[in-house]
Tab-separated table of C-alpha atoms in Angstrom:
chain	number	residue	atom	x	y	z
K	102	LEU	CA	115.895	237.721	-74.701
K	103	LEU	CA	117.309	237.208	-71.221
K	104	MET	CA	116.298	240.476	-69.549
K	105	GLU	CA	117.687	240.758	-66.039
K	106	PRO	CA	117.638	243.394	-63.301
K	107	GLN	CA	120.742	245.185	-62.088
K	108	ARG	CA	122.768	242.922	-59.823
K	109	THR	CA	126.180	243.070	-58.117
K	110	ASN	CA	128.415	240.072	-57.456
K	111	ILE	CA	130.028	240.869	-54.096
K	112	SER	CA	132.069	237.659	-54.044
K	113	ILE	CA	135.647	238.552	-55.036
K	114	TRP	CA	137.848	236.257	-57.128
K	115	SER	CA	134.791	234.407	-58.388
K	116	GLU	CA	136.806	232.378	-60.889
K	117	ASN	CA	140.102	231.960	-59.048
K	118	MET	CA	138.413	230.785	-55.851
K	119	ALA	CA	141.757	229.544	-54.519
K	120	ASN	CA	142.710	233.208	-54.241
K	121	GLY	CA	139.432	234.580	-52.882
K	122	TRP	CA	138.116	231.886	-50.554
K	123	THR	CA	139.643	230.736	-47.257
K	124	ALA	CA	140.082	226.991	-46.666
K	125	ASN	CA	139.535	225.306	-43.295
K	126	GLY	CA	140.400	221.613	-42.961
K	127	SER	CA	140.758	221.573	-46.733
K	128	SER	CA	142.792	223.154	-49.530
K	129	LEU	CA	142.177	224.918	-52.836
K	130	THR	CA	144.383	224.531	-55.903
K	131	ALA	CA	144.015	227.228	-58.573
K	132	ASN	CA	143.687	226.635	-62.324
K	133	PHE	CA	143.350	222.875	-61.931
K	134	THR	CA	140.750	222.043	-64.581
K	135	THR	CA	138.618	223.527	-67.338
K	136	SER	CA	135.652	225.563	-66.088
K	137	PRO	CA	132.212	225.992	-67.724
K	138	ASN	CA	133.566	228.960	-69.734
K	139	GLY	CA	136.146	226.715	-71.415
K	140	LEU	CA	139.242	228.114	-69.696
K	141	LEU	CA	141.690	226.415	-67.356
K	142	ASN	CA	140.619	228.449	-64.323
K	143	ALA	CA	138.518	226.195	-62.071
K	144	SER	CA	139.911	225.361	-58.629
K	145	LYS	CA	140.178	221.951	-57.002
K	146	LEU	CA	138.767	221.647	-53.470
K	147	THR	CA	140.575	218.896	-51.566
K	148	ILE	CA	138.908	217.867	-48.303
K	149	GLY	CA	141.408	216.987	-45.582
K	150	ASP	CA	138.992	216.985	-42.630
K	151	ILE	CA	135.668	215.296	-43.405
K	152	THR	CA	133.937	216.665	-40.300
K	153	ASN	CA	135.226	220.243	-40.336
K	154	GLY	CA	136.477	220.776	-43.879
K	155	TYR	CA	134.990	223.753	-45.728
K	156	ILE	CA	135.815	226.948	-47.620
K	157	TYR	CA	134.322	230.337	-46.877
K	158	GLN	CA	134.202	234.068	-47.484
K	159	GLN	CA	133.560	236.047	-44.332
K	160	ASN	CA	132.831	239.655	-43.370
K	161	ILE	CA	130.859	240.248	-46.561
K	162	THR	CA	129.015	243.577	-46.239
K	163	THR	CA	125.258	242.938	-46.215
K	164	VAL	CA	122.100	244.940	-45.506
K	165	VAL	CA	119.967	243.739	-42.601
K	166	SER	CA	116.652	242.090	-43.600
K	167	THR	CA	117.780	241.802	-47.243
K	168	ALA	CA	117.829	238.475	-49.091
K	169	TYR	CA	121.187	237.294	-50.439
K	170	ILE	CA	121.851	234.288	-52.624
K	171	LEU	CA	125.092	232.347	-52.990
K	172	SER	CA	125.524	230.387	-56.211
K	173	VAL	CA	128.520	228.376	-57.406
K	174	TYR	CA	129.363	225.851	-60.095
K	175	ILE	CA	130.498	222.464	-58.762
K	176	LYS	CA	131.698	219.194	-60.266
K	177	SER	CA	133.054	215.925	-58.902
K	178	ALA	CA	136.824	215.651	-59.275
K	179	THR	CA	136.802	211.852	-59.243
K	180	GLY	CA	133.816	210.898	-61.387
K	181	SER	CA	131.993	209.552	-58.316
K	182	ASN	CA	129.071	211.510	-56.876
K	183	VAL	CA	130.087	213.827	-54.024
K	184	ASN	CA	127.543	215.101	-51.478
K	185	GLY	CA	127.943	218.444	-49.774
K	186	SER	CA	126.152	221.657	-48.826
K	187	ILE	CA	126.422	225.374	-49.353
K	188	TYR	CA	125.515	227.876	-46.657
K	189	ALA	CA	124.354	231.510	-46.725
K	190	ILE	CA	124.299	234.103	-43.947
K	191	ASN	CA	126.569	232.564	-41.314
K	192	SER	CA	125.316	228.990	-41.819
K	193	ALA	CA	121.729	230.007	-41.015
K	194	ASN	CA	120.532	228.714	-44.397
K	195	SER	CA	121.806	225.658	-46.256
K	196	GLN	CA	121.204	223.750	-49.469
K	197	SER	CA	122.536	220.238	-50.046
K	198	PHE	CA	123.897	219.145	-53.421
K	199	THR	CA	125.244	216.096	-55.194
K	200	ALA	CA	128.196	216.873	-57.429
K	201	THR	CA	128.474	214.638	-60.490
K	202	ASN	CA	130.928	214.495	-63.391
K	203	THR	CA	128.994	217.342	-65.063
K	204	TRP	CA	129.202	220.998	-64.072
K	205	GLN	CA	126.067	222.232	-62.292
K	206	ARG	CA	125.147	225.475	-60.576
K	207	VAL	CA	123.832	225.213	-57.023
K	208	SER	CA	122.449	228.051	-54.914
K	209	VAL	CA	121.119	228.947	-51.473
K	210	THR	CA	119.287	232.041	-50.204
K	211	GLY	CA	119.285	233.640	-46.765
K	212	ILE	CA	118.100	236.855	-45.076
K	213	ALA	CA	120.888	238.983	-43.620
K	214	SER	CA	120.600	239.579	-39.883
K	215	ALA	CA	123.720	241.734	-39.574
K	216	THR	CA	125.875	244.113	-41.621
K	217	LEU	CA	128.611	241.475	-41.998
K	218	SER	CA	127.867	237.919	-43.139
K	219	SER	CA	129.743	234.756	-44.095
K	220	PHE	CA	129.111	232.196	-46.841
K	221	TYR	CA	130.364	228.590	-46.853
K	222	ILE	CA	130.802	225.505	-49.012
K	223	GLY	CA	131.169	222.350	-46.934
K	224	GLY	CA	128.985	219.778	-45.185
K	225	PHE	CA	131.055	216.803	-46.325
K	226	GLY	CA	130.285	214.508	-43.370
K	227	SER	CA	129.411	211.561	-45.635
K	228	LEU	CA	132.562	211.777	-47.757
K	229	SER	CA	135.556	209.539	-47.936
K	230	LEU	CA	138.937	211.228	-48.170
K	231	GLY	CA	139.938	211.701	-51.777
K	232	GLU	CA	136.402	212.472	-52.962
K	233	ASP	CA	137.243	215.992	-53.991
K	234	LEU	CA	135.424	218.742	-55.905
K	235	TYR	CA	136.023	221.286	-58.620
K	236	VAL	CA	134.550	224.739	-57.881
K	237	TRP	CA	134.191	227.852	-60.025
K	238	GLY	CA	132.034	230.900	-60.589
K	239	ALA	CA	131.054	231.900	-57.054
K	240	GLN	CA	128.425	234.634	-56.941
K	241	ILE	CA	126.893	236.392	-53.926
K	242	GLU	CA	124.166	238.884	-54.820
K	243	ALA	CA	121.292	240.662	-53.138
K	244	GLY	CA	118.100	239.102	-54.439
K	245	ALA	CA	115.676	236.216	-54.130
K	246	TYR	CA	116.963	234.266	-57.149
K	247	PRO	CA	120.331	233.906	-58.926
K	248	THR	CA	120.962	235.856	-62.108
K	249	SER	CA	123.435	234.997	-64.844
K	250	TYR	CA	127.052	234.806	-63.781
K	251	ILE	CA	129.044	238.042	-63.179
K	252	PRO	CA	132.836	237.427	-63.036
K	253	THR	CA	134.925	239.293	-60.451
K	254	THR	CA	138.579	239.616	-59.455
K	255	THR	CA	139.746	241.959	-56.678
K	256	ALA	CA	136.445	243.830	-56.237
K	257	SER	CA	132.710	243.418	-56.680
K	258	VAL	CA	131.242	243.940	-60.154
K	259	THR	CA	127.816	245.326	-61.092
K	260	ARG	CA	125.866	244.365	-64.204
K	261	ASN	CA	123.408	247.094	-65.215
K	262	VAL	CA	119.749	246.366	-65.875
K	263	ASP	CA	119.215	244.928	-69.339
K	264	VAL	CA	117.390	247.179	-71.797
K	265	ALA	CA	116.254	246.291	-75.339
K	266	ASN	CA	114.944	248.794	-77.884
K	267	LYS	CA	113.360	248.295	-81.321
K	268	GLY	CA	112.382	251.100	-83.666
K	269	GLY	CA	110.716	251.343	-87.057
K	270	ILE	CA	107.749	249.144	-86.151
K	271	SER	CA	104.895	251.666	-86.250
K	272	SER	CA	103.195	249.646	-88.999
K	273	LEU	CA	102.728	246.800	-86.521
K	274	PHE	CA	100.545	248.835	-84.154
K	275	GLY	CA	97.030	250.030	-84.880
K	276	GLN	CA	96.411	253.706	-84.243
K	277	THR	CA	92.866	253.181	-82.960
K	278	GLU	CA	92.666	249.540	-81.845
K	279	GLY	CA	94.810	246.483	-81.400
K	280	THR	CA	96.259	243.911	-78.995
K	281	ILE	CA	99.609	243.916	-77.195
K	282	PHE	CA	100.669	240.440	-76.093
K	283	TYR	CA	103.377	239.608	-73.570
K	284	ASP	CA	104.853	236.097	-73.397
K	285	MET	CA	107.479	236.048	-70.669
K	286	TYR	CA	109.288	233.843	-68.183
K	287	ILE	CA	109.595	235.256	-64.666
K	288	PRO	CA	111.983	233.441	-62.280
K	289	GLN	CA	110.679	235.125	-59.118
K	290	PRO	CA	107.660	237.469	-59.394
K	291	SER	CA	107.173	238.178	-55.685
K	292	GLY	CA	109.223	240.693	-53.748
K	293	LEU	CA	110.095	242.817	-56.787
K	294	GLY	CA	108.244	245.940	-55.691
K	295	THR	CA	107.653	248.257	-58.670
K	296	GLN	CA	109.878	247.577	-61.678
K	297	PRO	CA	109.609	249.036	-65.205
K	298	PHE	CA	109.007	246.306	-67.749
K	299	ALA	CA	108.237	247.661	-71.220
K	300	SER	CA	107.139	250.899	-72.867
K	301	MET	CA	106.141	252.047	-76.350
K	302	THR	CA	106.575	255.571	-77.647
K	303	ASN	CA	106.141	257.584	-80.826
K	304	ASP	CA	106.949	261.185	-81.794
K	305	ALA	CA	104.064	262.414	-79.631
K	306	GLY	CA	105.393	260.693	-76.533
K	307	THR	CA	104.569	257.577	-74.544
K	308	LEU	CA	101.759	255.289	-75.733
K	309	PHE	CA	101.965	252.461	-73.209
K	310	TYR	CA	104.074	251.961	-70.115
K	311	THR	CA	104.143	248.568	-68.411
K	312	ALA	CA	105.540	247.814	-64.971
K	313	TYR	CA	105.589	245.142	-62.299
K	314	VAL	CA	103.640	246.389	-59.304
K	315	ASN	CA	104.360	243.959	-56.495
K	316	ASN	CA	103.030	240.690	-57.969
K	317	THR	CA	100.917	242.061	-60.847
K	318	LEU	CA	101.449	243.685	-64.231
K	319	SER	CA	100.232	247.278	-64.619
K	320	PHE	CA	99.539	248.943	-67.990
K	321	ASP	CA	99.588	252.760	-68.084
K	322	MET	CA	97.946	254.254	-71.201
K	323	TYR	CA	98.771	257.661	-72.635
K	324	ILE	CA	96.753	259.593	-75.218
K	325	GLY	CA	98.580	262.390	-77.000
K	326	GLY	CA	101.469	261.915	-74.613
K	327	THR	CA	99.225	262.529	-71.569
K	328	TYR	CA	98.659	259.869	-68.910
K	329	THR	CA	95.026	258.740	-69.119
K	330	PHE	CA	94.413	255.593	-67.088
K	331	ALA	CA	95.964	252.359	-65.808
K	332	LEU	CA	94.918	248.716	-65.934
K	333	THR	CA	96.270	246.064	-63.570
K	334	THR	CA	96.080	242.299	-63.992
K	335	ALA	CA	93.386	240.874	-61.734
K	336	THR	CA	95.459	237.835	-60.719
K	337	GLY	CA	99.078	237.734	-59.632
K	338	LEU	CA	101.911	236.626	-61.850
K	339	THR	CA	103.389	233.198	-61.188
K	340	ALA	CA	106.954	231.962	-61.213
K	341	GLY	CA	107.600	230.587	-64.690
K	342	ARG	CA	105.884	231.349	-67.981
K	343	ASN	CA	103.207	234.063	-68.044
K	344	LYS	CA	101.045	235.258	-70.947
K	345	VAL	CA	99.236	238.593	-70.709
K	346	ALA	CA	97.271	240.444	-73.420
K	347	LEU	CA	96.154	244.067	-73.448
K	348	VAL	CA	93.338	244.902	-75.896
K	349	TYR	CA	92.691	248.549	-76.695
K	350	LYS	CA	90.175	250.419	-78.845
K	351	ALA	CA	89.377	254.085	-79.442
K	352	GLY	CA	86.745	255.351	-77.034
């Protein structure tokens, strides 16, 4: 399961970037080629000014001291590798990329220093004219890592937190003792604060409640529906795959 937090794509016209992004020393042509979703809706970015050619979205509302990440799918329009950069938070943060003949998603993160920020795709100083790009799927979201793509048109779009439920599995859990095992992939464990992760309930109420607490995993245990005690992992979670087991026994 791909379980993701709530996120909002504040980049408008994420698929028709020719409509939502402003070109400087360059041009955007809408619906030029097939995008990663299989539709003819990716834009062509033609660079007319190698030194100052770029596209941008400006005056994006941001919260000061909050991390924002720009991600976009790019592809070479000529079959030759094309080098460029993307920029977050008024060019304060950049990430270089090499576009090939295969779609790839590139991203860059920055910390907002004002309530209005700009995001750019450019940095083509090493190009030759005619080495153009295809672009699609722009996403600007508050967070330290990019989540799965959220399409937008005229306004921002929010994807709610993912929730999965499974009932009818009481036979799998011992009433007096057992082990609960978590095998999970975490893209970015730090900076999450406290986030609910998983819980188990029966007719009497909650049995276990698990949450991220900063960089650890906390298990809250309930007996007869009443909170009894909590256990917290001794070491922090790491970016990537984590395995955690909780063993319980009566008494």
